[in-house]
Short mmCIF file of C-alpha atoms in Angstrom, two decimals:
data_model
loop_
_atom_site.label_atom_id
_atom_site.label_comp_id
_atom_site.label_asym_id
_atom_site.label_seq_id
_atom_site.Cartn_x
_atom_site.Cartn_y
_atom_site.Cartn_z
CA MET A 1 -5.18 -32.18 -18.69
CA THR A 2 -8.73 -30.80 -18.75
CA GLU A 3 -9.51 -27.27 -19.91
CA ALA A 4 -10.53 -26.31 -16.36
CA ALA A 5 -7.22 -27.58 -15.01
CA ARG A 6 -5.33 -25.63 -17.67
CA ASP A 7 -7.25 -22.48 -16.76
CA THR A 8 -6.44 -22.95 -13.09
CA LYS A 9 -2.76 -23.48 -13.83
CA SER A 10 -2.74 -20.44 -16.12
CA ALA A 11 -4.37 -18.28 -13.43
CA ARG A 12 -1.80 -19.43 -10.86
CA THR A 13 1.06 -18.63 -13.22
CA ARG A 14 -0.40 -15.22 -13.97
CA ARG A 15 -0.66 -14.44 -10.25
CA ARG A 16 2.91 -15.60 -9.79
CA VAL A 17 4.09 -13.25 -12.54
CA VAL A 18 2.21 -10.30 -10.98
CA ASP A 19 3.62 -11.15 -7.54
CA ALA A 20 7.10 -11.33 -9.02
CA ALA A 21 6.63 -7.95 -10.71
CA ALA A 22 5.70 -6.40 -7.36
CA HIS A 23 8.78 -7.99 -5.78
CA VAL A 24 11.09 -6.54 -8.44
CA LEU A 25 9.35 -3.14 -8.47
CA LEU A 26 9.77 -2.80 -4.74
CA ARG A 27 13.50 -3.37 -4.97
CA ARG A 28 14.39 -1.74 -8.30
CA GLY A 29 11.70 0.82 -9.01
CA TYR A 30 9.89 1.47 -12.27
CA ALA A 31 12.95 2.28 -14.39
CA GLY A 32 14.94 -0.68 -13.06
CA THR A 33 12.27 -3.36 -13.48
CA ARG A 34 13.13 -5.73 -16.32
CA LEU A 35 10.98 -8.58 -17.56
CA SER A 36 13.98 -10.90 -17.37
CA ASP A 37 14.20 -10.24 -13.62
CA VAL A 38 10.46 -10.74 -13.20
CA ALA A 39 10.69 -14.02 -15.10
CA GLU A 40 13.53 -15.22 -12.90
CA VAL A 41 11.57 -14.51 -9.71
CA ALA A 42 8.40 -16.05 -11.16
CA GLN A 43 10.35 -19.06 -12.44
CA VAL A 44 9.05 -18.73 -15.98
CA GLN A 45 10.71 -18.01 -19.31
CA ALA A 46 10.69 -14.28 -20.09
CA PRO A 47 8.77 -14.68 -23.40
CA ALA A 48 6.02 -16.50 -21.49
CA ILE A 49 5.11 -13.24 -19.75
CA TYR A 50 3.72 -11.96 -23.06
CA TYR A 51 1.11 -14.71 -22.94
CA TYR A 52 -0.44 -12.85 -19.99
CA PHE A 53 0.58 -9.22 -20.59
CA SER A 54 1.12 -7.34 -23.82
CA SER A 55 3.91 -5.16 -22.42
CA ARG A 56 6.11 -4.43 -19.43
CA ASP A 57 3.97 -1.42 -18.54
CA GLU A 58 0.76 -3.45 -18.61
CA LEU A 59 2.30 -5.86 -16.10
CA ILE A 60 3.49 -3.00 -13.88
CA ASP A 61 0.03 -1.44 -14.08
CA GLU A 62 -1.49 -4.66 -12.81
CA ALA A 63 1.00 -5.01 -9.95
CA VAL A 64 0.40 -1.42 -8.82
CA ALA A 65 -3.39 -1.79 -9.06
CA VAL A 66 -3.28 -4.93 -6.93
CA GLY A 67 -1.13 -3.14 -4.36
CA LEU A 68 -3.40 -0.12 -4.03
CA ASP A 69 -6.47 -2.33 -3.72
CA ARG A 70 -4.79 -4.56 -1.14
CA ALA A 71 -3.74 -1.60 1.01
CA ARG A 72 -7.27 -0.18 1.06
CA SER A 73 -8.88 -3.59 1.69
CA LEU A 74 -6.65 -4.52 4.61
CA VAL A 75 -7.12 -1.17 6.33
CA THR A 76 -10.90 -1.16 5.87
CA GLU A 77 -11.09 -4.77 7.13
CA ALA A 78 -9.13 -3.82 10.26
CA LEU A 79 -11.47 -0.88 10.86
CA ALA A 80 -14.52 -3.09 10.39
CA GLU A 81 -13.27 -5.33 13.21
CA ALA A 82 -12.94 -2.41 15.64
CA PRO A 83 -15.63 -2.02 18.33
CA ALA A 84 -18.55 0.02 17.05
CA ASP A 85 -18.17 2.50 19.92
CA ALA A 86 -14.41 2.94 19.58
CA PRO A 87 -13.35 6.62 19.68
CA ALA A 88 -12.24 7.96 16.32
CA ILE A 89 -8.70 8.50 17.56
CA ASP A 90 -8.51 4.80 18.44
CA ARG A 91 -9.82 3.89 14.99
CA LEU A 92 -7.15 6.11 13.48
CA ALA A 93 -4.52 4.24 15.49
CA ILE A 94 -5.95 0.95 14.17
CA ALA A 95 -5.62 2.27 10.62
CA VAL A 96 -2.01 3.28 11.29
CA ALA A 97 -1.19 -0.25 12.47
CA ALA A 98 -2.97 -1.91 9.55
CA HIS A 99 -1.29 0.38 7.01
CA LEU A 100 2.17 -0.31 8.40
CA ARG A 101 1.63 -4.06 8.61
CA THR A 102 0.40 -4.09 5.02
CA LEU A 103 3.22 -1.93 3.80
CA LEU A 104 6.07 -3.61 5.66
CA THR A 105 5.17 -7.29 5.99
CA HIS A 106 1.93 -8.36 4.33
CA SER A 107 2.43 -7.37 0.75
CA ASP A 108 5.19 -6.55 -1.71
CA HIS A 109 2.31 -5.23 -3.82
CA ALA A 110 1.31 -2.50 -1.37
CA ALA A 111 4.86 -1.34 -0.72
CA ALA A 112 5.67 -1.45 -4.44
CA ALA A 113 2.57 0.59 -5.27
CA VAL A 114 3.36 3.25 -2.68
CA ARG A 115 6.96 3.52 -3.83
CA THR A 116 6.35 3.20 -7.57
CA VAL A 117 3.33 5.40 -8.34
CA PRO A 118 5.34 8.67 -8.19
CA GLN A 119 7.88 7.14 -10.63
CA LEU A 120 5.32 6.18 -13.28
CA PRO A 121 4.82 8.08 -16.52
CA GLU A 122 1.92 10.52 -16.30
CA ALA A 123 -0.49 8.38 -18.33
CA MET A 124 0.08 5.43 -16.03
CA ARG A 125 -0.22 7.56 -12.87
CA GLU A 126 -3.55 8.87 -14.11
CA ARG A 127 -4.97 5.33 -14.30
CA HIS A 128 -4.27 4.85 -10.59
CA ARG A 129 -5.41 8.23 -9.27
CA GLN A 130 -8.95 7.12 -8.49
CA ALA A 131 -7.70 4.17 -6.43
CA GLN A 132 -5.40 6.54 -4.55
CA ARG A 133 -8.28 8.96 -3.94
CA ASP A 134 -10.47 6.13 -2.66
CA TYR A 135 -7.79 5.09 -0.18
CA VAL A 136 -7.12 8.63 1.00
CA ALA A 137 -10.87 9.09 1.42
CA VAL A 138 -10.85 6.36 4.09
CA TRP A 139 -8.27 8.36 6.03
CA ARG A 140 -10.00 11.69 5.47
CA ALA A 141 -13.15 10.26 7.02
CA LEU A 142 -11.17 9.08 10.06
CA VAL A 143 -9.53 12.46 10.59
CA ALA A 144 -12.91 14.18 10.15
CA GLN A 145 -14.35 11.94 12.87
CA VAL A 146 -11.44 12.76 15.18
CA ARG A 147 -12.17 16.44 14.60
CA GLU A 148 -15.92 16.00 15.22
CA GLU A 149 -15.17 14.29 18.54
CA GLY A 150 -13.00 17.21 19.62
CA ASP A 151 -9.71 15.33 19.62
CA LEU A 152 -8.03 17.19 16.76
CA ASP A 153 -6.02 20.29 17.56
CA PRO A 154 -8.11 23.13 16.05
CA ALA A 155 -4.89 24.86 15.02
CA LEU A 156 -4.19 22.03 12.56
CA ASP A 157 -5.54 21.92 9.02
CA PRO A 158 -7.01 18.39 8.73
CA GLY A 159 -5.99 17.89 5.10
CA THR A 160 -2.41 18.98 5.67
CA ALA A 161 -2.15 16.91 8.85
CA LEU A 162 -3.40 13.84 7.00
CA MET A 163 -0.88 14.21 4.17
CA VAL A 164 1.95 14.58 6.69
CA VAL A 165 0.80 11.43 8.51
CA LEU A 166 0.48 9.35 5.34
CA GLY A 167 3.79 10.62 4.02
CA ALA A 168 5.55 9.62 7.23
CA LEU A 169 3.90 6.20 7.28
CA ASN A 170 4.75 5.51 3.65
CA TRP A 171 8.38 6.55 4.15
CA THR A 172 8.88 3.65 6.56
CA ALA A 173 9.09 1.36 3.51
CA GLU A 174 12.32 3.17 2.62
CA TRP A 175 14.14 2.82 5.93
CA TRP A 176 12.69 0.07 8.12
CA ASP A 177 14.99 -2.91 8.61
CA PRO A 178 13.53 -5.81 10.64
CA ALA A 179 17.05 -6.70 11.77
CA ARG A 180 17.34 -3.34 13.54
CA GLY A 181 13.95 -3.00 15.17
CA SER A 182 10.62 -4.78 15.50
CA LEU A 183 7.56 -3.96 13.46
CA GLU A 184 5.57 -3.60 16.67
CA GLY A 185 8.04 -0.98 17.85
CA VAL A 186 7.55 1.00 14.64
CA ILE A 187 3.76 0.72 14.96
CA GLU A 188 3.78 1.83 18.60
CA ALA A 189 5.98 4.83 17.80
CA ALA A 190 3.81 5.82 14.83
CA GLN A 191 0.59 5.52 16.82
CA ARG A 192 1.99 7.62 19.64
CA LEU A 193 3.26 10.30 17.28
CA VAL A 194 -0.09 10.43 15.49
CA ARG A 195 -2.07 10.61 18.73
CA ASP A 196 0.18 13.23 20.31
CA GLY A 197 0.68 15.19 17.11
CA LEU A 198 -3.01 15.53 16.27
CA ALA A 199 -4.35 15.88 19.79
CA THR A 200 -5.84 19.05 21.21
CA SER A 201 -3.14 20.51 23.45
CA GLN A 202 -3.66 20.36 27.20
CA ALA A 203 -3.02 24.07 27.34
CA ASP A 204 -5.96 24.73 25.02
CA GLY A 205 -8.17 22.48 27.05
CA ALA A 206 -7.22 24.05 30.39
#
């Protein structure tokens, strides 16, 4: 086997280990994630994980970082595909759909990151705060645009409204069961609640 082939195989195995860590994190949380479980999902021997990561926490750090980056990338890509003249409230609805699809179907990493970050020790949480801020900044800009276009209820504080929206969206990872309802149904309900909840009331506009 050539050195290039070995490097490629090593990179694939490393990705598989990180994917497996996200899978276990999502289901067992930070405290319940064991390297033996990660190894079983990744189909490697547990000691082999130390070839790629010096510790359990280093592996978890990597899985969370990948998840936060993936969530931001998929939402920004969906927004980039929206028509340039789309109203801000429509762009916000697009972001809602992309966030939910990422969280619930596209990526164990994203769901694991959302669920796990609050469970991490403080030093580990600190390493991910900038990535979280960068993602929230995408949403803050959307809400600010909705406000500028006059579609945000002036009685609402934009920052508080945004945190309520993101909290509700993220909580779907805890309760959604595809056997009991479609993803599209969840997305439609979330988009309607966001539109109606943020909108300037008809009474104010009368």
